[in-house]
PDB file of C-alpha atoms in Angstrom:
ATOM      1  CA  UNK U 117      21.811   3.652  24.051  1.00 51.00           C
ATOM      2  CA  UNK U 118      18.834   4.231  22.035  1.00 52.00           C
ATOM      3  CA  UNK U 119      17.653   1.819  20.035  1.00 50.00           C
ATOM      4  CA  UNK U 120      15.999   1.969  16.684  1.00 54.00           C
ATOM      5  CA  UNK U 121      12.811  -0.012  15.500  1.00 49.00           C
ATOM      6  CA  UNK U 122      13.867  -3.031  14.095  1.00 50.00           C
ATOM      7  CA  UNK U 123      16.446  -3.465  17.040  1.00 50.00           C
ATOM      8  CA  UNK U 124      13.480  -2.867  19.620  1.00 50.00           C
ATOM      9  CA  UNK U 125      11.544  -5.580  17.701  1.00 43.00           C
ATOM     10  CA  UNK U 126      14.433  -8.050  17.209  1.00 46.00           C
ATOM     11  CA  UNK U 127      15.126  -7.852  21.000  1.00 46.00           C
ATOM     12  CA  UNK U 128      10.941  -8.301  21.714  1.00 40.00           C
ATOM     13  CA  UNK U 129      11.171 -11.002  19.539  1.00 39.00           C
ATOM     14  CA  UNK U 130      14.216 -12.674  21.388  1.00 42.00           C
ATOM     15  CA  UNK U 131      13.285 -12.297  24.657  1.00 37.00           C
ATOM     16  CA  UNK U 132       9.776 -14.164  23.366  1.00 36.00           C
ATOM     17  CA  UNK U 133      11.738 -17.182  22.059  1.00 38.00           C
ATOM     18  CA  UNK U 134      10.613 -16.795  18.315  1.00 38.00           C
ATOM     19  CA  UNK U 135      11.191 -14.398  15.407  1.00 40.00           C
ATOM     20  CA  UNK U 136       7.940 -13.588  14.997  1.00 38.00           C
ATOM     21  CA  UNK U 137       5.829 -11.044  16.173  1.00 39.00           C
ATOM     22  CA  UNK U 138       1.732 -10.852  16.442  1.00 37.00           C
ATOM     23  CA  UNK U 139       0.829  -7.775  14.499  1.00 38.00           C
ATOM     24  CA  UNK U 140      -2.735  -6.391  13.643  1.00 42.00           C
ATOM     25  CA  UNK U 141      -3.640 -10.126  13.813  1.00 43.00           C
ATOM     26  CA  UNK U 142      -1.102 -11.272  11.943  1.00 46.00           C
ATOM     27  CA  UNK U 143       2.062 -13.264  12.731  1.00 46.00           C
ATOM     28  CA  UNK U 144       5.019 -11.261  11.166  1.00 50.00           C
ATOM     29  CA  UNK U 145       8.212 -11.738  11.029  1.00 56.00           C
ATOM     30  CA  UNK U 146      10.428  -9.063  12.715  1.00 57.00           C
ATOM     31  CA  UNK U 147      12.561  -8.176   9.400  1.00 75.00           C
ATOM     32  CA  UNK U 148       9.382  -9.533   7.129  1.00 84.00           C
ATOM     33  CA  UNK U 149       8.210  -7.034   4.319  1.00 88.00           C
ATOM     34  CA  UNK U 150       5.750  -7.775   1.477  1.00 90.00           C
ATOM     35  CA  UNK U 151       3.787  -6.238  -1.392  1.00 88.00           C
ATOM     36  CA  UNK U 152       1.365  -7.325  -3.695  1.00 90.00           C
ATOM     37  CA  UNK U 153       0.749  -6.754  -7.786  1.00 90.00           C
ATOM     38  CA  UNK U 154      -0.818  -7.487 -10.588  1.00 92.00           C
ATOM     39  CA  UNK U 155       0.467  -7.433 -13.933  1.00 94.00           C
ATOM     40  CA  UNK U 156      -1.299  -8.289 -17.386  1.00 96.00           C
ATOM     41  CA  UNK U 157       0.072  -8.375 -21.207  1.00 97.00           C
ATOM     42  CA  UNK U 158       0.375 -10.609 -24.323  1.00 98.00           C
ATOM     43  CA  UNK U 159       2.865 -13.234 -25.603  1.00 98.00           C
ATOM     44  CA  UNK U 160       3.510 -14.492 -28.911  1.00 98.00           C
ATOM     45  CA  UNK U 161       4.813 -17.796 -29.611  1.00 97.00           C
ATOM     46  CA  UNK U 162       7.369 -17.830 -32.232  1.00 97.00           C
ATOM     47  CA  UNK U 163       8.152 -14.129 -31.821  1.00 97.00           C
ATOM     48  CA  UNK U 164      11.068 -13.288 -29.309  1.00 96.00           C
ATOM     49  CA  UNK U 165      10.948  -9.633 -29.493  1.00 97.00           C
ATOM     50  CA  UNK U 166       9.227  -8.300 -26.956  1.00 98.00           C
ATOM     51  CA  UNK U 167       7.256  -5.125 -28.272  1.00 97.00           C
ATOM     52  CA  UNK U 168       6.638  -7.260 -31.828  1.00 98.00           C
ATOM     53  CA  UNK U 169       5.190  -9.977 -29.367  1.00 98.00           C
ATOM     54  CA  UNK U 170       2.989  -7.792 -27.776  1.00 98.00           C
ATOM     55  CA  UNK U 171       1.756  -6.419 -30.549  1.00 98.00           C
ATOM     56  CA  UNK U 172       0.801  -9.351 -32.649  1.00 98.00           C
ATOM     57  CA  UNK U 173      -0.510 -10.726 -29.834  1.00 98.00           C
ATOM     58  CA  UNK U 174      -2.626  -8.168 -28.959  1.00 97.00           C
ATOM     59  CA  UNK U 175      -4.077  -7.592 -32.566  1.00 97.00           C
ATOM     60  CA  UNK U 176      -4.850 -11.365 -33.148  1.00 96.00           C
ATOM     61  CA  UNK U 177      -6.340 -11.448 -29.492  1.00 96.00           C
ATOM     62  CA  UNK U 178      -4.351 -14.410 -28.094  1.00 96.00           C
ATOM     63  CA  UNK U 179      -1.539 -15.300 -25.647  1.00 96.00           C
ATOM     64  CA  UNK U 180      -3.405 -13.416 -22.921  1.00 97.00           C
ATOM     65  CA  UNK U 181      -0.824 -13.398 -19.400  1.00 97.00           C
ATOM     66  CA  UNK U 182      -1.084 -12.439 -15.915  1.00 96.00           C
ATOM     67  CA  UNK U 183       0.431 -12.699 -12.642  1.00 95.00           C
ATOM     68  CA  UNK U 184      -1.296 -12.096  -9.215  1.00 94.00           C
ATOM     69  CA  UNK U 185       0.846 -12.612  -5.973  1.00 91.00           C
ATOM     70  CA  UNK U 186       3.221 -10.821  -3.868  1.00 90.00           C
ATOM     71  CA  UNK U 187       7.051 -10.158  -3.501  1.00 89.00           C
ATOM     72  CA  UNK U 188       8.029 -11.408  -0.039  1.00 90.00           C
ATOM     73  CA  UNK U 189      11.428 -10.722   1.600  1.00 89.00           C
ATOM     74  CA  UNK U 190      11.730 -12.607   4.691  1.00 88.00           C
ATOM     75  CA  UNK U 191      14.472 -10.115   6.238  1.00 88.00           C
ATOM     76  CA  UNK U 192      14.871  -6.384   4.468  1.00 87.00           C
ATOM     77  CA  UNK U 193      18.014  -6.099   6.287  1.00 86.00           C
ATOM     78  CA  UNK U 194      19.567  -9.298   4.789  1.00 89.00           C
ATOM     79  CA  UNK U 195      18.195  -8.286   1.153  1.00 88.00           C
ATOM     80  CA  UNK U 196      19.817  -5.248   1.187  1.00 85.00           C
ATOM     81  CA  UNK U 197      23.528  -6.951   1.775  1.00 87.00           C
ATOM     82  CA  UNK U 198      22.778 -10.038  -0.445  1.00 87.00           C
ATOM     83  CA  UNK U 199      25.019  -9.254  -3.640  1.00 82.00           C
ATOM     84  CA  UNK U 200      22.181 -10.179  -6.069  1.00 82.00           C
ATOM     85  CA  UNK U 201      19.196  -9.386  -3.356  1.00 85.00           C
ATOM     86  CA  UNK U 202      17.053 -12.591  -3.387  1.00 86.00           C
ATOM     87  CA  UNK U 203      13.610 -12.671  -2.115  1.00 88.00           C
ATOM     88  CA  UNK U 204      10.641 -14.650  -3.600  1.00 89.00           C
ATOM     89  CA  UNK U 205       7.002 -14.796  -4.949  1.00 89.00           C
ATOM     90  CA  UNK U 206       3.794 -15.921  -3.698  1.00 89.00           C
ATOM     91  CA  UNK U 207       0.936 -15.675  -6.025  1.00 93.00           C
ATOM     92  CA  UNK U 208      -0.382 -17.255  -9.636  1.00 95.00           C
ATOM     93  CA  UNK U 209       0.476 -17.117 -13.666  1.00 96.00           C
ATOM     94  CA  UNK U 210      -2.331 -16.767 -15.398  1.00 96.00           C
ATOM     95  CA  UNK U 211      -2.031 -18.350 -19.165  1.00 96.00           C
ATOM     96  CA  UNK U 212      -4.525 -20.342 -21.726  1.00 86.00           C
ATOM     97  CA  UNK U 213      -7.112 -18.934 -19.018  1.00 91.00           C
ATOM     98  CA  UNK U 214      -6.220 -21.103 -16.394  1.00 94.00           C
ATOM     99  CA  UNK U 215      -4.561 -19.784 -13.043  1.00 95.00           C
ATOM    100  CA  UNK U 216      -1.630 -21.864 -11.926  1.00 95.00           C
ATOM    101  CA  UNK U 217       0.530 -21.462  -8.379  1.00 93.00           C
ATOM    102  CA  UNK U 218       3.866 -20.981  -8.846  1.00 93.00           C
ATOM    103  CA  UNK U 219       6.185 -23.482  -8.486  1.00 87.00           C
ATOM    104  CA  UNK U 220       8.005 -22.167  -4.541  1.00 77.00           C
ATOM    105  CA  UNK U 221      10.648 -23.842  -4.565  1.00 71.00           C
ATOM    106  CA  UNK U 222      12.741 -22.170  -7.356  1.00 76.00           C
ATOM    107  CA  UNK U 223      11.441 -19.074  -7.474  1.00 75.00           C
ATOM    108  CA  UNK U 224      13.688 -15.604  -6.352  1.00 76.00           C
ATOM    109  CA  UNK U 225      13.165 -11.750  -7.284  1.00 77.00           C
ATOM    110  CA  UNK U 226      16.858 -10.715  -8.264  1.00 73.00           C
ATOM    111  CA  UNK U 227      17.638  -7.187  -8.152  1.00 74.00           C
ATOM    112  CA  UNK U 228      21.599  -7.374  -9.625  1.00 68.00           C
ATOM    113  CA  UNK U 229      24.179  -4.628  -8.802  1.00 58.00           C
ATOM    114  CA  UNK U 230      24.060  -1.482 -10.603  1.00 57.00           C
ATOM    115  CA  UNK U 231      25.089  -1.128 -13.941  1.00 57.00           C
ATOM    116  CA  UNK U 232      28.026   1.196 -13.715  1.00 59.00           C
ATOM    117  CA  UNK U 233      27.576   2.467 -17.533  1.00 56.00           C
ATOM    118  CA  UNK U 234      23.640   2.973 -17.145  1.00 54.00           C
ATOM    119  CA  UNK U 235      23.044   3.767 -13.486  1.00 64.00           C
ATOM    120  CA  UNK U 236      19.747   1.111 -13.987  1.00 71.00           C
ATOM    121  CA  UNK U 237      18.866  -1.691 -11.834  1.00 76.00           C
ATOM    122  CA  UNK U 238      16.969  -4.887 -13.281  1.00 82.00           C
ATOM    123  CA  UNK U 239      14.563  -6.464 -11.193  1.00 85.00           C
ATOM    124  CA  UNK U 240      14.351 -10.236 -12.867  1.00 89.00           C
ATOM    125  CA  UNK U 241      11.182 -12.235 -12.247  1.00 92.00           C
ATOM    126  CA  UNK U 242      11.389 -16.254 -12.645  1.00 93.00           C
ATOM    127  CA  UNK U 243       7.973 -17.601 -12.515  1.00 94.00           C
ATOM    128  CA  UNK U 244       7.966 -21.430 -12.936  1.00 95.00           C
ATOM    129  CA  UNK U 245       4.608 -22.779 -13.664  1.00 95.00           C
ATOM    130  CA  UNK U 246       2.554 -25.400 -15.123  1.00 94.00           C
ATOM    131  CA  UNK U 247      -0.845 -24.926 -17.276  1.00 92.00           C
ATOM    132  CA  UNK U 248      -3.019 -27.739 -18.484  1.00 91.00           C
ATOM    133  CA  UNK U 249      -0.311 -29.984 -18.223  1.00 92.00           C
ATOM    134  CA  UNK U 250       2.343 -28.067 -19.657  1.00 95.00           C
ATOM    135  CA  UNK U 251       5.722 -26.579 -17.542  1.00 96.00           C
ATOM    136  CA  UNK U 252       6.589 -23.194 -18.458  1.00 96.00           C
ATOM    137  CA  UNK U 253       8.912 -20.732 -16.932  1.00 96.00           C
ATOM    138  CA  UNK U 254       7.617 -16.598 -17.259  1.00 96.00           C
ATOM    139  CA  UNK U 255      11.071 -15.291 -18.032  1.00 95.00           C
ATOM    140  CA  UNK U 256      11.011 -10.871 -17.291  1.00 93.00           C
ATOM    141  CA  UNK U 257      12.916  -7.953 -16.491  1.00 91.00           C
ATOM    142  CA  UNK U 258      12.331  -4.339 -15.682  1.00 88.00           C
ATOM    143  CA  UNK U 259      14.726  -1.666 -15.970  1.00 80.00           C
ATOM    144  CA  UNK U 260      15.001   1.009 -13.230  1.00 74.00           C
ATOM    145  CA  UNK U 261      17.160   3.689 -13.968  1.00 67.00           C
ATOM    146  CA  UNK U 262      18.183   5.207 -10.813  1.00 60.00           C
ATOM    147  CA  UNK U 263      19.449   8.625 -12.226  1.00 57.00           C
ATOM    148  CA  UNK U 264      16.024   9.274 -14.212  1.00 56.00           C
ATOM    149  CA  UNK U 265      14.651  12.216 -13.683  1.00 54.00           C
ATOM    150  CA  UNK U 266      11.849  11.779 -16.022  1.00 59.00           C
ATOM    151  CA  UNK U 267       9.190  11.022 -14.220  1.00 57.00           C
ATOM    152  CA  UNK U 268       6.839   9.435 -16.942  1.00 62.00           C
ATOM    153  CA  UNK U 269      10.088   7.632 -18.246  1.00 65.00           C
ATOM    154  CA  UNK U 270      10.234   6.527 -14.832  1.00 59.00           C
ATOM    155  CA  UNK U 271       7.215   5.329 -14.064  1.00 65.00           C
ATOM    156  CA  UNK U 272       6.654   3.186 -17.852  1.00 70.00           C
ATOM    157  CA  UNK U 273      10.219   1.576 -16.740  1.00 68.00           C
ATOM    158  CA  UNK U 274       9.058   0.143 -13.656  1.00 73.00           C
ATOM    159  CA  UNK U 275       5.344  -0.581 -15.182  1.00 85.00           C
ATOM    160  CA  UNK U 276       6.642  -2.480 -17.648  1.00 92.00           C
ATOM    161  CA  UNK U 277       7.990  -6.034 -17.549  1.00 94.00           C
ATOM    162  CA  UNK U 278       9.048  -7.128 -20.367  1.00 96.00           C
ATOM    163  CA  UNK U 279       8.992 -11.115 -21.131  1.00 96.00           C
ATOM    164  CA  UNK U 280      10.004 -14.227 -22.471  1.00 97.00           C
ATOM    165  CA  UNK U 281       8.269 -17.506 -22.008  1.00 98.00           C
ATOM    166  CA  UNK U 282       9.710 -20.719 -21.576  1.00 98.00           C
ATOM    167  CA  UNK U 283       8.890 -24.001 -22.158  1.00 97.00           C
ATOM    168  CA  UNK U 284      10.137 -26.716 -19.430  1.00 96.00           C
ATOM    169  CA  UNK U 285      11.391 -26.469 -15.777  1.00 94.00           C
ATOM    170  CA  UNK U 286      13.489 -24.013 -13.950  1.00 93.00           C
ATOM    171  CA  UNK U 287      17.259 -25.504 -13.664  1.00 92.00           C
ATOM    172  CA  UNK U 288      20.271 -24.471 -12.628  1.00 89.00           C
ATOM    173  CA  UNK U 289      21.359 -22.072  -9.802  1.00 82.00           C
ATOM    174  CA  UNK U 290      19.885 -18.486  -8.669  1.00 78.00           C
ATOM    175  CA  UNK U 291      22.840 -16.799 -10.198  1.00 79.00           C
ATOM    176  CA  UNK U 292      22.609 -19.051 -13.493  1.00 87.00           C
ATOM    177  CA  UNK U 293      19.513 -20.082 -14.152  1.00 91.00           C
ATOM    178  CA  UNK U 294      19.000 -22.713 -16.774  1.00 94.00           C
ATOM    179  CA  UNK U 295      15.487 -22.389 -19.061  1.00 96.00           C
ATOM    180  CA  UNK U 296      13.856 -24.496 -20.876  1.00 96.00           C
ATOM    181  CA  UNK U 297      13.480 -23.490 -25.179  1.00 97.00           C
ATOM    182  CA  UNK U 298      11.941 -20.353 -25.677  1.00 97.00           C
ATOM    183  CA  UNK U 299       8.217 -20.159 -26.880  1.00 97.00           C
ATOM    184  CA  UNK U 300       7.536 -16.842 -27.603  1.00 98.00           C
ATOM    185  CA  UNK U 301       7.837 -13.119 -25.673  1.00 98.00           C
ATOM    186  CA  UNK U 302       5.835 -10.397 -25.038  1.00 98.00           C
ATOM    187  CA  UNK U 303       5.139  -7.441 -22.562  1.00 98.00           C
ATOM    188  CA  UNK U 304       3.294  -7.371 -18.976  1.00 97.00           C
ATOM    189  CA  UNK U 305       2.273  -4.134 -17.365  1.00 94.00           C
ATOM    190  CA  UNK U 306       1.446  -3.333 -13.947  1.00 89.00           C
ATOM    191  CA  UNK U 307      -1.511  -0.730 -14.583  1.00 80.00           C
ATOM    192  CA  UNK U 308      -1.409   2.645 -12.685  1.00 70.00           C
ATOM    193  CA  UNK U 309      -4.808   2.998 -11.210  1.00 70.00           C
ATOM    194  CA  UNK U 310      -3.691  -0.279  -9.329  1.00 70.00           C
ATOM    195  CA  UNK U 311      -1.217   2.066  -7.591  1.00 69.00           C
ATOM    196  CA  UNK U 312      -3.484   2.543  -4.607  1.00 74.00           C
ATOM    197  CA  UNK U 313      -4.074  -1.106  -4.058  1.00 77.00           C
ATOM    198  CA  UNK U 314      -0.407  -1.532  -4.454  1.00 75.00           C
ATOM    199  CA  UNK U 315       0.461   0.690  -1.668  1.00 73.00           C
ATOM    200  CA  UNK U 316      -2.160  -0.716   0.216  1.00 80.00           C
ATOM    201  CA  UNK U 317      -0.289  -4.224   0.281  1.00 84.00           C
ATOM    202  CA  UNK U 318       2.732  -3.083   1.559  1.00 84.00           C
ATOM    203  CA  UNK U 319       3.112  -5.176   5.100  1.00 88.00           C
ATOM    204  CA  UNK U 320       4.691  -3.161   7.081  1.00 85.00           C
ATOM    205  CA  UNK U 321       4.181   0.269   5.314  1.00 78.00           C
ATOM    206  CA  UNK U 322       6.185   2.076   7.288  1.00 78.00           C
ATOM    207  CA  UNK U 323       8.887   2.154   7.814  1.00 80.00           C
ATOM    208  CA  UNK U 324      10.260  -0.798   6.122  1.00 78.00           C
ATOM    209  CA  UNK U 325       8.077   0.017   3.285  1.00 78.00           C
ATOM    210  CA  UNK U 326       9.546   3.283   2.548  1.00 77.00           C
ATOM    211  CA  UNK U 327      12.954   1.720   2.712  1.00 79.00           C
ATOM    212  CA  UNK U 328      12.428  -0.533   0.432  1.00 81.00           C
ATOM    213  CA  UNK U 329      11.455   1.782  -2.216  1.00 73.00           C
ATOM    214  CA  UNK U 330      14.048   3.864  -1.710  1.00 74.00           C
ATOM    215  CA  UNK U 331      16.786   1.073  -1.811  1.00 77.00           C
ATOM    216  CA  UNK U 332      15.048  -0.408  -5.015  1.00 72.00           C
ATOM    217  CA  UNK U 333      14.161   3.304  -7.123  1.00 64.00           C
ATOM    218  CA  UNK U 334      16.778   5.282  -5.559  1.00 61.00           C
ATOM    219  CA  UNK U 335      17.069   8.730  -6.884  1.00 54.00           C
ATOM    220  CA  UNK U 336      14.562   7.858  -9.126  1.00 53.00           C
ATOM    221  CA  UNK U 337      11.901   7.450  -6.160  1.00 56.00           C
ATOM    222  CA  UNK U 338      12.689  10.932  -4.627  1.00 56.00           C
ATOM    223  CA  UNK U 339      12.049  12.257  -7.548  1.00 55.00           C
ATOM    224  CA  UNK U 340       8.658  10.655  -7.965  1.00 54.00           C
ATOM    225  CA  UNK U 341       8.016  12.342  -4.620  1.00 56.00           C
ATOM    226  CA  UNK U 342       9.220  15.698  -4.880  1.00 57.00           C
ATOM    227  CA  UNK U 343       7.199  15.710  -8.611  1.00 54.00           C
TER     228      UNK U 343
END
């Protein structure tokens, strides 16, 4: 019997006594995939509509936002059957000009089931993290729509995460999650010429890589490729 890549390297990594692997000079996990972004926007305290947020924001010059970290799913295979897809982030919010670590220990990257009425996915970042003494939770979303065949409506909806800020600590559980009052909202984007860099980050890039894109975009991805 043949046996495929991930099998090969499970099996490696079983007969060494450990589930990791030594790779380019790294230790990586056999089912470990990563990727790294950054995303920058504008919130607005007192406003809860996102573009409005943004906007004001933007023209007044304030409520500058960032993140900087990676997405890290310990085992691709196990993502893909978890219901609501958990995996986590590694990285810093940056907010008031400080950069703060997020808070590890209650954050997950939630990818629900489809929606059967709009064929979208929503890929929901909690960011829990503290700035010049403050707790605040970064509250966003982004829409994929798996059916689009748009390709610059494609690529805006998974640029774009839009957000809500929080004051206080993250509660509750994964599927629940309980937030602190709501300080304002706003818009992040993940800018386009980062693309490279993006792709770049992705640990392995193939072929786990690849399947995670296609598991996450879908239709919309092949698209994007075939463009």
């Amino acid at each position: 019997m043949k046996l495929t890549r991930r099998q090969s390297i499970k099996a490696i990594a079983s007969v060494l006594g450990s589930p990791f692997l030594l790779r380019g000079g790294e230790v990586l996990a056999a089912d470990k995939f990563m990727f790294s972004e950054t995303l920058t926007g504008r919130v607005c305290d007192g406003i809860y509509d996102f573009e409005r947020g943004f906007e004001i924001a933007e023209k007044k010059g304030t409520g500058k936002i960032g993140y900087e970290g990676s997405i890290v799913i310990d085992d691709l295979g196990a993502f893909k059957d978890d219901q609501i897809h958990r995996a986590r982030f590694e990285g810093k919010v940056i907010y008031n000009g400080e950069k703060s670590e997020i808070d590890m220990g209650k954050v997950k990257f939630l990818v629900p089931a489809d929606n059967p009425e709009w064929k979208s996915r929503r890929l929901i970042y909690l960011l829990p993290f503290s700035s010049k003494g403050v707790n605040y939770v970064l509250s966003g979303y982004k829409d994929i729509r798996l059916l689009e065949l748009n390709a610059p409506k494609a690529m805006k909806a998974w640029t774009t995460l839009y957000t809500h800020l929080h004051t206080g600590t993250l509660e509750g559980s994964l599927e629940s999650p309980v937030l602190g009052p709501m300080l304002g909202a706003g818009i992040m984007k993940f800018h386009m010429e980062n693309i490279v860099d993006l792709l770049e980050s992705c640990k392995p890039k193939f072929p786990e890589g690849l399947e995670f894109l296609c598991f996450i975009f879908g239709e919309t991805f092949r698209e994007l490729l075939e463009s």
